[in-house]
C-alpha cells in the first residue's frame, strides 16, 4: 500500500525507521528487531540507504525492505541520488518492484566530499522524484527540515525548494529529527502558507545515548532546547538514567505532537525494539 493512502482516516500514523547491517554483518540481527516490532503493526517501516553507489549496501537495504514487505508491513526504501545515474536508479526500481516495495523516500543524499563519487544525472531530490514518477508506480516521500536544511541560505528558500519537490511528485514528507515541538509547529504554518498540503510525519529520535546523539546533531544541526540540555548535563554519564530520561522526553514530545494533531510520528528507532515498545506502549492510547 502507498503510504499517502494511509492518512486521512482520523488518526495519526506511527512508523519506524531502521538501518541495514554494516558490511560483513548478517541481516538477521535486524530482522529479529522487525519480528519484535511487527507485534505493534506499525503503519510503515522505512529502511535507510547508506553508501550510494555501493552494491553491497544496496543489496542489504533491499533485502531488509523485502523482509519487511514479506511480513505484510508497508515498507519504504530510502534512495539517494547524488552518487547515482539514471541506469543505477532504474535497476533499483526494478528490484523494488520485484520485491513488492511500493514506497520510496526520494533523497539527494549528502554531497560527497570526493567529487569523483558524484554523478550528474540528478542534482536535487526533486529530480529523483520526477524520474521515479516517470518510471514506475511508487508512492514517493521526501525529507523536510523544521530547522531548515543546513545548506539553505534561508528558511523561505528552503520551503520554496520543498514546494518544488512536492510539485515533482512527493506526496508525503518525513521531517528531520527535532527536539523542540514549537519549531515543528512554526514549520507547519510555513508549509500551509506555501500551499504545501501533503501529510508530514514528525521525526522523533529518543536521546538514549549521548555520544550517538552528539554525532547525529553534528550531522543534521538540530538544536537542543534547555529542558533537554539539563537532562543531558545531569545524566550524560549515567547510561541507565540517560536512557530512561531520554525515553521520557521522547514520550512527552510525542504526546504533545499528538495533542496538536500531527499527521504521523516517525520514530528513528535505531534498530532497538525495546525502545520502540517502551515508547509505543506509553502513547498507543493517544494514536
Ligand atoms: P534536497 O531536497 O535536494 O535539498 C538539498 C538542498 O538543496 C536543500 O538546501 C534545498 O533547499 C536545496 N534545493 C533543493 N532543490 C533545489 C533547487 N531546485 N534549486 C536550488 N536549491 C535546491 N541520507 C542518506 O544518505 N541516507 C538516508 O537513508 C537518509 N535518510 C534521511 C531521512 C530523512 C527523513 C531525512 C530528513 C534525511 C535523510 N538523509 C539520508 C539525509 C539527506 O540525504 C541529507 O539531508 C541531504 O543533505 C539532503 O537530502 P534532501 O533529499 O533533503 O535534498
Short mmCIF file of C-alpha atoms and ligand atoms in Angstrom, two decimals:
data_model
loop_
_atom_site.label_atom_id
_atom_site.label_comp_id
_atom_site.label_asym_id
_atom_site.label_seq_id
_atom_site.Cartn_x
_atom_site.Cartn_y
_atom_site.Cartn_z
CA UNK A 1 0.00 0.00 0.00
CA UNK A 2 1.17 3.53 -0.68
CA UNK A 3 1.92 5.49 2.48
CA UNK A 4 -0.09 8.53 1.35
CA UNK A 5 -3.25 6.37 1.25
CA UNK A 6 -2.93 5.62 4.96
CA UNK A 7 -3.53 9.24 6.00
CA UNK A 8 -6.89 10.97 6.39
CA UNK A 9 -8.50 8.22 8.45
CA UNK A 10 -8.90 10.32 11.62
CA UNK A 11 -5.78 9.08 13.40
CA UNK A 12 -2.06 9.77 13.40
CA UNK A 13 0.28 7.24 11.77
CA UNK A 14 3.03 5.58 13.77
CA UNK A 15 6.03 4.46 11.73
CA UNK A 16 9.62 3.39 12.28
CA UNK A 17 12.99 3.76 10.62
CA UNK A 18 15.64 1.05 10.64
CA UNK A 19 19.07 0.85 9.05
CA UNK A 20 20.64 -2.12 7.28
CA UNK A 21 23.51 -4.02 8.87
CA UNK A 22 27.07 -2.91 8.31
CA UNK A 23 29.26 -4.72 5.81
CA UNK A 24 30.05 -8.28 6.88
CA UNK A 25 27.17 -8.36 9.40
CA UNK A 26 24.17 -10.54 8.78
CA UNK A 27 20.73 -9.04 8.17
CA UNK A 28 19.37 -11.46 10.80
CA UNK A 29 20.20 -9.18 13.78
CA UNK A 30 17.89 -6.56 12.33
CA UNK A 31 15.23 -8.99 11.13
CA UNK A 32 14.86 -10.00 14.80
CA UNK A 33 14.07 -6.35 15.56
CA UNK A 34 11.47 -6.33 12.76
CA UNK A 35 9.94 -9.54 14.12
CA UNK A 36 9.52 -7.97 17.56
CA UNK A 37 8.10 -4.65 16.42
CA UNK A 38 5.71 -6.29 13.95
CA UNK A 39 3.54 -7.05 17.03
CA UNK A 40 2.52 -3.38 17.16
CA UNK A 41 1.66 -3.30 13.46
CA UNK A 42 3.48 -0.08 12.53
CA UNK A 43 1.94 1.86 9.65
CA UNK A 44 5.18 1.52 7.76
CA UNK A 45 8.87 0.87 8.31
CA UNK A 46 11.46 2.69 6.25
CA UNK A 47 14.97 1.44 5.56
CA UNK A 48 17.86 3.88 5.26
CA UNK A 49 20.21 3.80 2.30
CA UNK A 50 23.88 4.08 3.18
CA UNK A 51 26.69 4.45 0.70
CA UNK A 52 25.01 5.25 -2.58
CA UNK A 53 26.65 3.51 -5.47
CA UNK A 54 27.87 0.63 -3.28
CA UNK A 55 26.20 -2.57 -4.49
CA UNK A 56 26.76 -4.30 -1.15
CA UNK A 57 24.90 -1.61 0.74
CA UNK A 58 22.09 -1.52 -1.78
CA UNK A 59 21.68 -5.29 -1.56
CA UNK A 60 21.44 -5.21 2.23
CA UNK A 61 18.91 -2.35 2.18
CA UNK A 62 16.72 -4.05 -0.46
CA UNK A 63 16.95 -7.35 1.42
CA UNK A 64 15.78 -5.71 4.63
CA UNK A 65 12.95 -3.79 2.95
CA UNK A 66 11.84 -7.06 1.28
CA UNK A 67 11.78 -8.79 4.65
CA UNK A 68 9.51 -6.03 5.99
CA UNK A 69 7.17 -6.34 2.99
CA UNK A 70 7.05 -10.13 3.42
CA UNK A 71 5.79 -9.58 6.97
CA UNK A 72 2.86 -7.67 5.48
CA UNK A 73 4.14 -4.36 6.82
CA UNK A 74 4.25 -1.46 4.38
CA UNK A 75 7.91 -0.94 3.50
CA UNK A 76 9.61 2.22 2.29
CA UNK A 77 13.13 2.30 0.92
CA UNK A 78 15.27 5.44 1.19
CA UNK A 79 17.04 6.18 -2.08
CA UNK A 80 19.74 8.81 -2.52
CA UNK A 81 20.63 10.08 -5.99
CA UNK A 82 23.70 12.33 -5.88
CA UNK A 83 26.10 9.44 -6.49
CA UNK A 84 23.83 7.54 -8.91
CA UNK A 85 22.98 7.84 -12.57
CA UNK A 86 19.67 7.03 -14.26
CA UNK A 87 20.70 3.44 -15.03
CA UNK A 88 21.55 2.82 -11.34
CA UNK A 89 18.16 4.13 -10.26
CA UNK A 90 16.27 2.17 -12.93
CA UNK A 91 17.93 -1.03 -11.77
CA UNK A 92 16.95 -0.36 -8.12
CA UNK A 93 13.36 0.46 -9.18
CA UNK A 94 13.19 -2.94 -10.91
CA UNK A 95 14.37 -4.69 -7.76
CA UNK A 96 11.87 -2.83 -5.59
CA UNK A 97 9.03 -3.78 -7.95
CA UNK A 98 10.13 -7.45 -7.91
CA UNK A 99 10.07 -7.38 -4.10
CA UNK A 100 6.69 -5.61 -3.72
CA UNK A 101 8.18 -2.48 -2.20
CA UNK A 102 5.83 0.30 -3.22
CA UNK A 103 7.26 3.31 -1.40
CA UNK A 104 10.46 5.28 -1.84
CA UNK A 105 11.84 8.15 0.25
CA UNK A 106 13.48 10.14 -2.56
CA UNK A 107 16.61 11.87 -1.31
CA UNK A 108 19.51 13.77 -2.75
CA UNK A 109 21.92 12.49 -0.11
CA UNK A 110 24.76 14.45 1.45
CA UNK A 111 27.18 15.99 -1.02
CA UNK A 112 30.16 13.63 -1.35
CA UNK A 113 33.48 15.12 -0.26
CA UNK A 114 35.10 13.17 -3.08
CA UNK A 115 33.79 14.88 -6.25
CA UNK A 116 34.55 11.74 -8.26
CA UNK A 117 31.72 9.96 -6.46
CA UNK A 118 29.12 12.48 -7.55
CA UNK A 119 27.41 11.77 -10.89
CA UNK A 120 25.47 14.30 -12.90
CA UNK A 121 22.02 12.90 -13.69
CA UNK A 122 20.38 14.23 -10.51
CA UNK A 123 21.14 17.46 -8.63
CA UNK A 124 18.29 17.55 -6.15
CA UNK A 125 15.77 15.15 -4.60
CA UNK A 126 13.09 16.77 -6.79
CA UNK A 127 14.96 15.48 -9.91
CA UNK A 128 14.83 11.97 -8.45
CA UNK A 129 11.12 12.29 -7.55
CA UNK A 130 10.33 13.40 -11.11
CA UNK A 131 12.35 10.49 -12.56
CA UNK A 132 10.62 7.93 -10.29
CA UNK A 133 7.21 9.35 -11.26
CA UNK A 134 8.04 8.77 -14.94
CA UNK A 135 9.41 5.28 -14.40
CA UNK A 136 7.03 3.47 -12.10
CA UNK A 137 4.01 3.49 -9.88
CA UNK A 138 5.63 4.18 -6.50
CA UNK A 139 4.47 6.22 -3.53
CA UNK A 140 7.11 8.93 -3.21
CA UNK A 141 8.05 10.51 0.13
CA UNK A 142 10.55 13.30 0.70
CA UNK A 143 12.61 14.76 3.53
CA UNK A 144 11.86 18.12 5.14
CA UNK A 145 13.67 20.23 7.71
CA UNK A 146 11.84 22.13 10.51
CA UNK A 147 15.12 23.95 11.28
CA UNK A 148 15.88 24.27 7.53
CA UNK A 149 18.43 22.24 5.59
CA UNK A 150 21.98 23.13 6.58
CA UNK A 151 22.92 24.23 3.04
CA UNK A 152 19.96 26.59 2.71
CA UNK A 153 20.51 30.30 2.88
CA UNK A 154 17.09 31.00 4.42
CA UNK A 155 14.03 29.17 5.70
CA UNK A 156 11.91 30.69 2.94
CA UNK A 157 14.32 29.47 0.21
CA UNK A 158 14.23 26.00 1.74
CA UNK A 159 10.41 25.99 1.73
CA UNK A 160 10.34 27.15 -1.91
CA UNK A 161 12.60 24.22 -2.80
CA UNK A 162 10.40 21.89 -0.78
CA UNK A 163 7.41 23.05 -2.82
CA UNK A 164 9.35 22.11 -5.96
CA UNK A 165 9.88 18.65 -4.53
CA UNK A 166 6.18 18.22 -3.78
CA UNK A 167 5.23 19.53 -7.23
CA UNK A 168 7.63 16.94 -8.72
CA UNK A 169 5.60 14.08 -7.19
CA UNK A 170 6.39 13.81 -3.47
CA UNK A 171 3.10 13.01 -1.73
CA UNK A 172 4.28 12.65 1.87
CA UNK A 173 7.04 14.28 3.93
CA UNK A 174 9.14 12.99 6.80
CA UNK A 175 10.85 15.56 8.97
CA UNK A 176 14.41 15.68 10.16
CA UNK A 177 14.66 14.89 13.87
CA UNK A 178 13.94 17.83 16.18
CA UNK A 179 13.64 18.24 19.95
CA UNK A 180 11.59 21.42 20.24
CA UNK A 181 7.98 20.98 19.11
CA UNK A 182 7.44 24.73 18.75
CA UNK A 183 9.88 24.69 15.82
CA UNK A 184 7.80 21.98 14.17
CA UNK A 185 4.54 23.93 14.70
CA UNK A 186 6.10 27.07 13.15
CA UNK A 187 7.30 24.95 10.23
CA UNK A 188 3.79 23.50 9.69
CA UNK A 189 2.43 27.05 9.47
CA UNK A 190 5.03 27.94 6.87
CA UNK A 191 4.07 24.87 4.82
CA UNK A 192 0.41 25.91 4.90
CA UNK A 193 1.30 29.44 3.75
CA UNK A 194 3.36 27.92 0.88
CA UNK A 195 0.40 25.70 -0.15
CA UNK A 196 2.26 22.51 0.69
CA UNK A 197 -0.60 20.33 1.84
CA UNK A 198 0.83 16.78 1.84
CA UNK A 199 0.92 14.89 5.18
CA UNK A 200 4.04 15.44 7.31
CA UNK A 201 5.45 12.86 9.72
CA UNK A 202 7.33 14.30 12.69
CA UNK A 203 10.73 12.61 13.00
CA UNK A 204 11.47 11.75 16.64
CA UNK A 205 14.75 10.39 17.90
CA UNK A 206 14.88 9.37 21.56
CA UNK A 207 18.08 10.62 23.20
CA UNK A 208 19.13 7.38 24.83
CA UNK A 209 22.87 7.62 24.30
CA UNK A 210 24.80 10.87 24.49
CA UNK A 211 27.62 10.10 22.08
CA UNK A 212 25.17 8.86 19.43
CA UNK A 213 23.05 11.99 19.73
CA UNK A 214 26.11 14.27 19.54
CA UNK A 215 27.06 12.56 16.28
CA UNK A 216 23.54 12.97 14.88
CA UNK A 217 23.35 16.63 15.87
CA UNK A 218 26.69 17.37 14.24
CA UNK A 219 25.37 15.78 11.07
CA UNK A 220 21.92 17.39 10.98
CA UNK A 221 22.24 20.57 13.08
CA UNK A 222 19.15 20.05 15.29
CA UNK A 223 19.06 22.44 18.24
CA UNK A 224 18.85 21.28 21.86
CA UNK A 225 16.24 23.11 23.98
CA UNK A 226 17.21 23.98 27.61
CA UNK A 227 14.97 21.23 29.06
CA UNK A 228 16.82 18.53 27.11
CA UNK A 229 20.23 20.14 27.75
CA UNK A 230 19.56 19.88 31.51
CA UNK A 231 18.77 16.16 31.14
CA UNK A 232 21.95 15.54 29.13
CA UNK A 233 24.07 17.53 31.62
CA UNK A 234 22.64 15.67 34.59
CA UNK A 235 22.53 12.11 33.24
CA UNK A 236 25.03 12.07 30.38
CA UNK A 237 27.49 9.97 32.40
CA UNK A 238 24.88 7.55 33.71
CA UNK A 239 23.74 5.33 30.81
CA UNK A 240 20.71 3.84 32.61
CA UNK A 241 19.39 7.18 33.86
CA UNK A 242 20.09 8.79 30.45
CA UNK A 243 18.19 6.01 28.67
CA UNK A 244 15.15 6.38 30.97
CA UNK A 245 15.17 10.18 30.84
CA UNK A 246 15.64 10.16 27.03
CA UNK A 247 12.66 7.84 26.57
CA UNK A 248 10.52 10.02 28.87
CA UNK A 249 11.49 13.13 26.89
CA UNK A 250 10.52 11.45 23.61
CA UNK A 251 7.18 10.28 25.07
CA UNK A 252 6.39 13.85 26.24
CA UNK A 253 7.33 15.21 22.83
CA UNK A 254 5.12 12.68 21.03
CA UNK A 255 2.15 13.25 23.39
CA UNK A 256 2.31 16.97 22.72
CA UNK A 257 2.55 16.39 18.93
CA UNK A 258 -0.45 14.04 19.00
CA UNK A 259 -2.45 16.59 21.02
CA UNK A 260 -1.57 19.09 18.27
CA UNK A 261 -2.95 16.83 15.51
CA UNK A 262 0.32 15.81 13.90
CA UNK A 263 -0.22 13.65 10.77
CA UNK A 264 2.21 10.98 11.90
CA UNK A 265 5.10 10.09 14.19
CA UNK A 266 8.18 8.59 12.54
CA UNK A 267 10.39 7.06 15.20
CA UNK A 268 14.10 6.85 14.49
CA UNK A 269 14.23 3.52 16.27
CA UNK A 270 17.99 2.83 15.96
CA UNK A 271 17.15 -0.85 15.44
CA UNK A 272 16.21 -1.15 19.10
CA UNK A 273 12.89 -2.95 19.66
CA UNK A 274 12.96 -2.28 23.44
CA UNK A 275 12.98 1.45 22.81
CA UNK A 276 10.15 1.14 20.29
CA UNK A 277 7.97 -0.94 22.62
CA UNK A 278 8.50 1.36 25.62
CA UNK A 279 7.54 4.42 23.63
CA UNK A 280 4.67 2.80 21.74
CA UNK A 281 3.10 1.34 24.90
CA UNK A 282 3.11 4.79 26.51
CA UNK A 283 1.45 6.62 23.63
CA UNK A 284 -0.71 3.99 21.90
CA UNK A 285 -3.95 5.15 23.60
CA UNK A 286 -3.38 8.62 22.07
CA UNK A 287 -2.94 7.45 18.48
P1 LIG B 1 17.09 18.21 -1.46
O1 LIG B 1 15.62 18.18 -1.23
O2 LIG B 1 17.57 18.04 -2.83
O3 LIG B 1 17.65 19.51 -0.79
C1 LIG B 1 19.05 19.70 -0.60
C2 LIG B 1 19.37 21.19 -0.54
O4 LIG B 1 19.20 21.75 -1.86
C3 LIG B 1 18.45 22.00 0.38
O5 LIG B 1 19.20 23.04 0.93
C4 LIG B 1 17.40 22.54 -0.58
O6 LIG B 1 16.79 23.74 -0.11
C5 LIG B 1 18.23 22.78 -1.84
N1 LIG B 1 17.45 22.66 -3.09
C6 LIG B 1 16.54 21.70 -3.37
N2 LIG B 1 16.04 21.89 -4.63
C7 LIG B 1 16.66 22.98 -5.13
C8 LIG B 1 16.58 23.69 -6.36
N3 LIG B 1 15.77 23.29 -7.34
N4 LIG B 1 17.38 24.78 -6.52
C9 LIG B 1 18.23 25.20 -5.54
N5 LIG B 1 18.33 24.57 -4.34
C10 LIG B 1 17.56 23.49 -4.14
N6 LIG B 1 20.79 10.43 3.84
C11 LIG B 1 21.30 9.23 3.39
O7 LIG B 1 22.41 9.19 2.85
N7 LIG B 1 20.58 8.07 3.55
C12 LIG B 1 19.35 8.04 4.10
O8 LIG B 1 18.71 6.98 4.21
C13 LIG B 1 18.80 9.28 4.59
N8 LIG B 1 17.55 9.33 5.14
C14 LIG B 1 17.02 10.53 5.52
C15 LIG B 1 15.72 10.57 6.03
C16 LIG B 1 15.14 11.77 6.45
C17 LIG B 1 13.74 11.80 6.98
C18 LIG B 1 15.91 12.97 6.37
C19 LIG B 1 15.31 14.28 6.84
C20 LIG B 1 17.20 12.95 5.85
C21 LIG B 1 17.77 11.75 5.42
N9 LIG B 1 19.06 11.68 4.88
C22 LIG B 1 19.57 10.48 4.44
C23 LIG B 1 19.90 12.89 4.81
C24 LIG B 1 19.76 13.64 3.47
O9 LIG B 1 20.30 12.84 2.43
C25 LIG B 1 20.51 14.96 3.58
O10 LIG B 1 19.87 15.83 4.48
C26 LIG B 1 20.84 15.68 2.26
O11 LIG B 1 21.82 16.67 2.53
C27 LIG B 1 19.67 16.38 1.60
O12 LIG B 1 18.80 15.49 1.04
P2 LIG B 1 17.35 16.00 0.51
O13 LIG B 1 16.72 14.86 -0.15
O14 LIG B 1 16.62 16.70 1.59
O15 LIG B 1 17.84 17.06 -0.59
#
